[in-house]
Short mmCIF file of C-alpha atoms in Angstrom, two decimals:
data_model
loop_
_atom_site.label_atom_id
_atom_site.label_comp_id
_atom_site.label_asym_id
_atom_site.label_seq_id
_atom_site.Cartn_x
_atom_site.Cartn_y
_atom_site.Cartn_z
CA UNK A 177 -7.98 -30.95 -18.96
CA UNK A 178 -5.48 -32.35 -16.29
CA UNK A 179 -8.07 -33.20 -13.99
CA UNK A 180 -10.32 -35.76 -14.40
CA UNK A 181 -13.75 -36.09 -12.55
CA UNK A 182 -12.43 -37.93 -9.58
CA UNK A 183 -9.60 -35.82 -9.01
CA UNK A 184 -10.11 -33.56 -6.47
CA UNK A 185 -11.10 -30.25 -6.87
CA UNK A 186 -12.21 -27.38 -3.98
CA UNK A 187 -15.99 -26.79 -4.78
CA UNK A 188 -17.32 -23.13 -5.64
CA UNK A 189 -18.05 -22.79 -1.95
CA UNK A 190 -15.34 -23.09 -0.53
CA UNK A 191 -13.32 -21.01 -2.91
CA UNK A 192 -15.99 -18.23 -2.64
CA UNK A 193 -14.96 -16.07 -0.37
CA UNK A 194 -14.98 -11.88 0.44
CA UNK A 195 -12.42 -10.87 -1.62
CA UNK A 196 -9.87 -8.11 -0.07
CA UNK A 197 -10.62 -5.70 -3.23
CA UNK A 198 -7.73 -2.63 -2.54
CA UNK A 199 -5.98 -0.69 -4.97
CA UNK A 200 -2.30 -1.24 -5.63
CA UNK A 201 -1.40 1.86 -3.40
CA UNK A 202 -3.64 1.35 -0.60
CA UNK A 203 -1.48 -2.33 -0.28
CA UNK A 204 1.48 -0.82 -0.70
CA UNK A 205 0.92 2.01 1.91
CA UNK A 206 -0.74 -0.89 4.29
CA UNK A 207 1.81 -3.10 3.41
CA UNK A 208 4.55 -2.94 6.35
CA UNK A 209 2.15 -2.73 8.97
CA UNK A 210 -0.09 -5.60 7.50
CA UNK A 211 2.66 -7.68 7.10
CA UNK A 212 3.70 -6.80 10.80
CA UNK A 213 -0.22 -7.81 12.27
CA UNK A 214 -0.55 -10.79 10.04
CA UNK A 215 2.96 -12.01 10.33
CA UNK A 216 2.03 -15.58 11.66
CA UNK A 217 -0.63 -16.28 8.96
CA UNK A 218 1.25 -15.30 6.53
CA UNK A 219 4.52 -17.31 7.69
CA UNK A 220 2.14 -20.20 7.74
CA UNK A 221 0.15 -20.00 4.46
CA UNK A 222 3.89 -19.63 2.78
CA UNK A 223 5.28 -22.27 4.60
CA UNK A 224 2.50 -24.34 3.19
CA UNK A 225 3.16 -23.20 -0.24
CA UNK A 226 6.50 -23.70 0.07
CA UNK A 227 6.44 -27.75 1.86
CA UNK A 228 3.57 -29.09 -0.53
CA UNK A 229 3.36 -27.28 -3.59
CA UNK A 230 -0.32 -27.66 -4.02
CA UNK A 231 -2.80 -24.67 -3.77
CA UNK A 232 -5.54 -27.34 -3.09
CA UNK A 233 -4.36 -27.78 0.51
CA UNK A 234 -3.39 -24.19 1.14
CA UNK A 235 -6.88 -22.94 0.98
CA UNK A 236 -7.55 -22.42 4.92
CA UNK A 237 -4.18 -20.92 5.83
CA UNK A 238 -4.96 -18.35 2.76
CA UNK A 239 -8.39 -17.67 3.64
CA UNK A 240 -6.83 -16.53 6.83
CA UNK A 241 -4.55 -14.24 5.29
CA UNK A 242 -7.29 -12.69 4.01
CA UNK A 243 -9.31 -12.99 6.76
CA UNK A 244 -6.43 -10.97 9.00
CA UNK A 245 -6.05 -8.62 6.15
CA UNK A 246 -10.01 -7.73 6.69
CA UNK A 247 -9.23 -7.19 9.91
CA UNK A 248 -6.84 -5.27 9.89
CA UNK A 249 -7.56 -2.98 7.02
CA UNK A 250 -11.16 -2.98 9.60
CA UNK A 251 -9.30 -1.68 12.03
CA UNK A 252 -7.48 0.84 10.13
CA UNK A 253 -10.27 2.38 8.70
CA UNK A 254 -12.36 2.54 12.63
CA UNK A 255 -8.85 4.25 14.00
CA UNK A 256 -6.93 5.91 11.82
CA UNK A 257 -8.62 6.78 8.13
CA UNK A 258 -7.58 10.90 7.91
CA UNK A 259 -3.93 9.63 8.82
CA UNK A 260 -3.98 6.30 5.95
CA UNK A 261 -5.87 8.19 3.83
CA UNK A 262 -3.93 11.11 3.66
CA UNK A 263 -0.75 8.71 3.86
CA UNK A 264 -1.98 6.27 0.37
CA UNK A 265 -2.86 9.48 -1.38
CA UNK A 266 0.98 10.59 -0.94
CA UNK A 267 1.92 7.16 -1.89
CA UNK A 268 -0.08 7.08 -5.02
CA UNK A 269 1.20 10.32 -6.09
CA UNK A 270 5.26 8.91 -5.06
CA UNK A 271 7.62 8.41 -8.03
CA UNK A 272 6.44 6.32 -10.60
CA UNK A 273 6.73 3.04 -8.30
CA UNK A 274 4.92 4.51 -5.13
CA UNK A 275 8.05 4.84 -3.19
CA UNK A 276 8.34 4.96 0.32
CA UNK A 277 11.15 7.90 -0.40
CA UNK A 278 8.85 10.88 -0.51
CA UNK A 279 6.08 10.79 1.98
CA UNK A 280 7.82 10.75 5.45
CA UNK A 281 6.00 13.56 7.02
CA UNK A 282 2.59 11.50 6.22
CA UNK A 283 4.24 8.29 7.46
CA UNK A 284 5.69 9.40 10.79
CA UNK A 285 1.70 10.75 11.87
CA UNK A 286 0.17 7.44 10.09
CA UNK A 287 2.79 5.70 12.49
CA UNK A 288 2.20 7.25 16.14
CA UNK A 289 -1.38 6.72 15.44
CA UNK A 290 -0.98 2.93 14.37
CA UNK A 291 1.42 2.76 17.41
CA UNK A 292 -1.41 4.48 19.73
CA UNK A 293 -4.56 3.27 18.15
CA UNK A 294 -3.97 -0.21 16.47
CA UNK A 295 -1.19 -1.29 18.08
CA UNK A 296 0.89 -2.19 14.85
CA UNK A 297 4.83 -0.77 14.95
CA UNK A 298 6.18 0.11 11.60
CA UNK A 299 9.19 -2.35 11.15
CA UNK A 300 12.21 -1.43 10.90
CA UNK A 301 13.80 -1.50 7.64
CA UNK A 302 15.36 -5.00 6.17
CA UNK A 303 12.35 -6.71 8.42
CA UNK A 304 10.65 -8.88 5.80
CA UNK A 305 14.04 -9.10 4.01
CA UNK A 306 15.70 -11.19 6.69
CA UNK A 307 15.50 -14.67 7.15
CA UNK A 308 13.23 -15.54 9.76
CA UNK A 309 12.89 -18.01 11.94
CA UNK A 310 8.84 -19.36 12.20
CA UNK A 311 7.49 -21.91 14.73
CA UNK A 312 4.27 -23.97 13.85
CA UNK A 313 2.69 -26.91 14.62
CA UNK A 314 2.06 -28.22 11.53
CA UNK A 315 3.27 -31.78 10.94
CA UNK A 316 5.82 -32.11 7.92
CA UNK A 317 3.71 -33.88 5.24
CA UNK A 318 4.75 -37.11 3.99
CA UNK A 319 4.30 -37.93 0.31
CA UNK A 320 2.33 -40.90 -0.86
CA UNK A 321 4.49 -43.64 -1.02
CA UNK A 322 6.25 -44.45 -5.03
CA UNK A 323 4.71 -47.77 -5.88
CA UNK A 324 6.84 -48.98 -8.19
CA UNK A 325 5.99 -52.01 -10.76
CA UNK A 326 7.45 -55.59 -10.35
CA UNK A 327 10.99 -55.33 -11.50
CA UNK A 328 12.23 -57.27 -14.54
CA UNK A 329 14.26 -61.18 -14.25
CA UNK A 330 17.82 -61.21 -14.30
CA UNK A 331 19.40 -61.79 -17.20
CA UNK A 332 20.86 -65.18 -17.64
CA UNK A 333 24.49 -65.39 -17.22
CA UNK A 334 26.91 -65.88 -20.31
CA UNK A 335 29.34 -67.40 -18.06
CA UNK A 336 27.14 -70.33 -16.66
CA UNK A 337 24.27 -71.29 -19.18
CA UNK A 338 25.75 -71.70 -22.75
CA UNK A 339 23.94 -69.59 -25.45
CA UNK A 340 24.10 -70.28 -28.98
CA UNK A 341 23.77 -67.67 -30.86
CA UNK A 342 24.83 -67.86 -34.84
CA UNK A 343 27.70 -65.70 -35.55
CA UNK A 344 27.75 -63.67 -38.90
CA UNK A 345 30.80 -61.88 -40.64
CA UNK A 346 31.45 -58.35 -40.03
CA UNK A 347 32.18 -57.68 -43.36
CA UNK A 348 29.61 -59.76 -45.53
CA UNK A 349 29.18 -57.53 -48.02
CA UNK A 350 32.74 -58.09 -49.21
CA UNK B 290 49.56 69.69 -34.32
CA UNK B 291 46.76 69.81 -36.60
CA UNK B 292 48.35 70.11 -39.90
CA UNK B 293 46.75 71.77 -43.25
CA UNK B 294 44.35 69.65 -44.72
CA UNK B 295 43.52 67.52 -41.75
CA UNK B 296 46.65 65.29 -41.83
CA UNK B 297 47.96 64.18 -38.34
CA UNK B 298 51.52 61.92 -38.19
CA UNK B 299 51.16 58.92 -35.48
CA UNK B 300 53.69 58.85 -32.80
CA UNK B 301 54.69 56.77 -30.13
CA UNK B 302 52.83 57.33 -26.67
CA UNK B 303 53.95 59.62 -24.50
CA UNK B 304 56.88 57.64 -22.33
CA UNK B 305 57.93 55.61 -25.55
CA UNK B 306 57.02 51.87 -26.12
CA UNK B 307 57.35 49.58 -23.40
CA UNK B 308 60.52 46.95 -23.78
CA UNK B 309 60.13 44.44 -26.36
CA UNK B 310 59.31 40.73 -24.41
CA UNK B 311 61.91 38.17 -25.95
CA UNK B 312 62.67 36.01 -23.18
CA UNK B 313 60.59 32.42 -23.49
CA UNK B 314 57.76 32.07 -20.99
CA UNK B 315 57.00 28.89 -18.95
CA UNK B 316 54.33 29.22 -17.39
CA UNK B 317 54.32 28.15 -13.58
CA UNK B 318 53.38 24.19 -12.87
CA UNK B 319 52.34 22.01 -10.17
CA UNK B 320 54.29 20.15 -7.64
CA UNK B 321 54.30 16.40 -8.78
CA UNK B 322 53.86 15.77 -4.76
CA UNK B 323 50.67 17.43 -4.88
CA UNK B 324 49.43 16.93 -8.40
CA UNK B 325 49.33 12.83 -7.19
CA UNK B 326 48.36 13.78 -3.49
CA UNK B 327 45.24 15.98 -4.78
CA UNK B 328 44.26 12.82 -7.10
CA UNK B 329 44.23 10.10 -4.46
CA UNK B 330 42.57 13.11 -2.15
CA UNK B 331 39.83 14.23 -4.76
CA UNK B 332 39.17 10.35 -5.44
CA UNK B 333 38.74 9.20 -2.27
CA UNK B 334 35.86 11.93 -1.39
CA UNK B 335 34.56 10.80 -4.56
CA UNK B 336 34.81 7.03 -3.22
CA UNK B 337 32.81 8.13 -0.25
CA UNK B 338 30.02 10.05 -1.87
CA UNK B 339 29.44 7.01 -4.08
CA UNK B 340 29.38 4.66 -1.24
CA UNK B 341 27.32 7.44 1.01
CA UNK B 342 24.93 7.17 -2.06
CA UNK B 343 24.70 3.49 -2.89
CA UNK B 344 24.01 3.00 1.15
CA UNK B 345 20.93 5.11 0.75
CA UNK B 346 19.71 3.88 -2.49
CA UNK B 347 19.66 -0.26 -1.41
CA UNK B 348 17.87 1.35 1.68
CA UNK B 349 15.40 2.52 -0.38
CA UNK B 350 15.35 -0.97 -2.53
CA UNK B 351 15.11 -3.20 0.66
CA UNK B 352 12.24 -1.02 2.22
CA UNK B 353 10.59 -1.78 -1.49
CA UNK B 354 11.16 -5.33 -1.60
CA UNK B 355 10.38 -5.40 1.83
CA UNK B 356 6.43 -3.72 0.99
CA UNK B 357 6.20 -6.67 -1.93
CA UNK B 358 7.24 -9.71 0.18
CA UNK B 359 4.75 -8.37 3.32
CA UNK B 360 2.11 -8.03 0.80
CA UNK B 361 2.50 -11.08 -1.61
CA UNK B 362 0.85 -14.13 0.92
CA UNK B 363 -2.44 -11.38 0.28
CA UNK B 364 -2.05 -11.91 -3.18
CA UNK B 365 -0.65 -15.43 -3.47
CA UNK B 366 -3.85 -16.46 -1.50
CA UNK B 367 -6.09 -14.69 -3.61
CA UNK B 368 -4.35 -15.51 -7.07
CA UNK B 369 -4.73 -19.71 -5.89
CA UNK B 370 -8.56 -19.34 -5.53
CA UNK B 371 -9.06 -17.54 -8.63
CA UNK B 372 -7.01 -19.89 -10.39
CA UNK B 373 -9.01 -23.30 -8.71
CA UNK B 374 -11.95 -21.72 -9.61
CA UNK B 375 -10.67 -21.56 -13.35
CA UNK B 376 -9.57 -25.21 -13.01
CA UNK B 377 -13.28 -26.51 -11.79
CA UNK B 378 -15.05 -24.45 -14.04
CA UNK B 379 -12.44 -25.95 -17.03
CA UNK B 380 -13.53 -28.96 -16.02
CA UNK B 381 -17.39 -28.74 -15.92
CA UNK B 382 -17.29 -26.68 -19.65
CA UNK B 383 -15.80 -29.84 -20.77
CA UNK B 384 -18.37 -32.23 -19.42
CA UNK B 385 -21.00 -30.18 -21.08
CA UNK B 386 -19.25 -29.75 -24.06
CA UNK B 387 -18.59 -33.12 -24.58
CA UNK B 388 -21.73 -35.26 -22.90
CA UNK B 389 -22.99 -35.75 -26.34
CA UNK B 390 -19.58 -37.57 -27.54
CA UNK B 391 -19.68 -41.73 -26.75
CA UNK B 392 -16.43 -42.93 -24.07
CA UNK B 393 -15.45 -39.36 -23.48
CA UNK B 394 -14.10 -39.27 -20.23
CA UNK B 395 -13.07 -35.62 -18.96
CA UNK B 396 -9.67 -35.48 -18.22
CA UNK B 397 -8.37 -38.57 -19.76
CA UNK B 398 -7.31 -39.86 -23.12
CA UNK B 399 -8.64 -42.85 -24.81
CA UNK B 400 -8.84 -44.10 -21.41
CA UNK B 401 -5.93 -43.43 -19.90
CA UNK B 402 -5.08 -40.36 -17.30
CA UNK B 403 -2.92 -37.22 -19.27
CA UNK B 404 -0.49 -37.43 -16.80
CA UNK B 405 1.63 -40.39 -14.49
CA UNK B 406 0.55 -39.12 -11.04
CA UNK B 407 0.90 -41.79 -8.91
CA UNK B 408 1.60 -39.44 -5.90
CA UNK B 409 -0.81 -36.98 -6.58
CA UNK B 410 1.32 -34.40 -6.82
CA UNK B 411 -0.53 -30.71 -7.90
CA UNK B 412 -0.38 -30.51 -11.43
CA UNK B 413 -0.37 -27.24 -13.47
CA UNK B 414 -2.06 -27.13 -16.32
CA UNK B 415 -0.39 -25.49 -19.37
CA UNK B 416 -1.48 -22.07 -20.72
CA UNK B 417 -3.15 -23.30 -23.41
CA UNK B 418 -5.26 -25.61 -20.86
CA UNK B 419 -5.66 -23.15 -18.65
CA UNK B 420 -7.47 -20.58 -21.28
CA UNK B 421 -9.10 -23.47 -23.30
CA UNK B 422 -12.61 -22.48 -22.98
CA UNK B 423 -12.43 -18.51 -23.60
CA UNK B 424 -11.85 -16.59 -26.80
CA UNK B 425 -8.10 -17.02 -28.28
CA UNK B 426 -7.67 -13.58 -27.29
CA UNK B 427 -8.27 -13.33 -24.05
CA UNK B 428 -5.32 -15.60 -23.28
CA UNK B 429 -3.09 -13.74 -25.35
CA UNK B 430 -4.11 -10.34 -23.16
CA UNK B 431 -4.10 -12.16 -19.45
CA UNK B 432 -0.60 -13.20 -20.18
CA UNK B 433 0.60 -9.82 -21.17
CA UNK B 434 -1.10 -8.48 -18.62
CA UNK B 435 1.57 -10.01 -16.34
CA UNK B 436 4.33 -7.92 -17.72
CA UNK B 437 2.59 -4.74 -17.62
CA UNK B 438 3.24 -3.95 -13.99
#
């Protein structure tokens, strides 16, 4: 094991939390406008990811992804679950890699009611793609500082202190 | 002109034969102007339906990739507690598999930390670690698993 008892570890608490169980083409047919409503969590839980490296100090920016994906999928399901519904089911039956490609007519009534009802525009394409720009508070962390062991004594210098050192043939054997 | 005994002698057609073709016959070929103009033509049209095409198709590919990147914080989140759970419950199967053994300390050896972490960076454990405490199997299928989809 690479941890050892002290290290520190989150505790079954506070890794226990409601889980956002959906099927692969309910998140895909979620996915834009999730990504559209939760676009500052998200921005900040990967930002995290991407500064420290650690999942051990990433837990509360991803428990509030999930946290905005309950609430959105929430609010899906109060406003608009004929339209989604109707919309995943075309999505799970789209190509063999759920494309967006076939299921336009479900998409554009799923999107005037997310527009109306949730308040979530679909983005336009190339939106996640891009580069963006995100603006946080977060300080930038600071590693703990390299403590590095006492460094070894100089040499002595041939040129001053005289070393005598015997001096064997190269070729002895001969 | 049936004859006696059902014997009838073939003649020409009525107007004789037609006149015998002995002159040599080339048949009738392109101008050179418009064989080459009717390539570059044809090719061009053929440039633009391929580039008509390909504009559609990475359409289609960036509203994909775009889907997988909105989604993947869900999943990245969700992925990092399962796999922190794995790490603490690693951890405590070792303790009480080896609370019987004298100077055993979990996590180290003979002593010593496994790894130089004098920063305390995050440190991932290998696959073996990871799937240390389950049957031999299961580690086999939850790696595949990752190629399946």
């Amino acid at each position: 094991m690479a941890y050892r008892t002290d290290d520190w570890l989150p505790s079954y608490e506070e890794l226990k939390v409601p889980e956002l169980e959906l099927t692969s083409s309910v998140l895909r047919a979620g996915s834009l406008y999730f990504g559209k409503y939760c676009d500052n969590q998200c921005k900040e839980f990967m930002l995290c990811n991407a500064e420290l490296n650690d999942p051990r100090k990433c837990l509360a920016e991803g428990k509030a992804v999930t946290r905005c994906g309950f609430e959105f999928f929430g609010k899906v399901k109060k406003n608009c679950l004929g339209e989604f519904n109707q919309y995943w089911k075309c999505i799970d039956h789209s190509d063999s890699d759920m494309a967006f490609k076939n299921c336009r007519k479900t998409q554009a009534i799923l999107d005037t009611c997310m527009t109306e009802k949730v308040g979530v525009e679909r983005p336009p394409i190339g939106y996640f793609s891009k580069v963006r720009v995100h603006h946080t508070d977060r300080p930038k962390p600071q590693l703990k500082e390299h403590i590095l062991p006492e460094p070894m004594p100089e040499p002595p210098d041939p040129k001053t202190t005289e070393v005598k050192t015997k001096i064997y043939p190269k070729y002895y054997h001969l | 002109m049936a004859t006696s005994g059902g014997f009838k002698q073939d003649m020409p057609p009525s107007g004789g034969y037609g006149p015998i073709e002995w002159a040599k016959k080339i048949p009738k070929r392109l101008n050179g102007y418009l064989m080459f103009g009717g390539f570059i033509g044809f090719t061009a049209g053929a440039w633009l339906v391929f580039a008509y095409g390909q504009r559609i198709l990475a359409k289609r590919r960036t509203e994909m990739n775009d889907a997988r990147i909105a989604v993947s914080p869900l999943q990245l989140a969700e992925q990092h507690r399962m796999m922190l759970r794995r790490f603490r419950e690693n951890r405590d199967e070792e303790a009480e598999l080896m609370k019987d053994v004298e100077d055993w300390e979990v996590g180290s050896v003979n002593g010593k930390p496994v790894y130089h972490n004098l920063r305390d960076r995050f440190i991932m454990p290998s696959t073996e670690e990871y799937f240390a405490h389950v049957p031999w199997y299961r580690m086999y299928r939850d790696v595949r698993e990752r190629y399946k989809h």
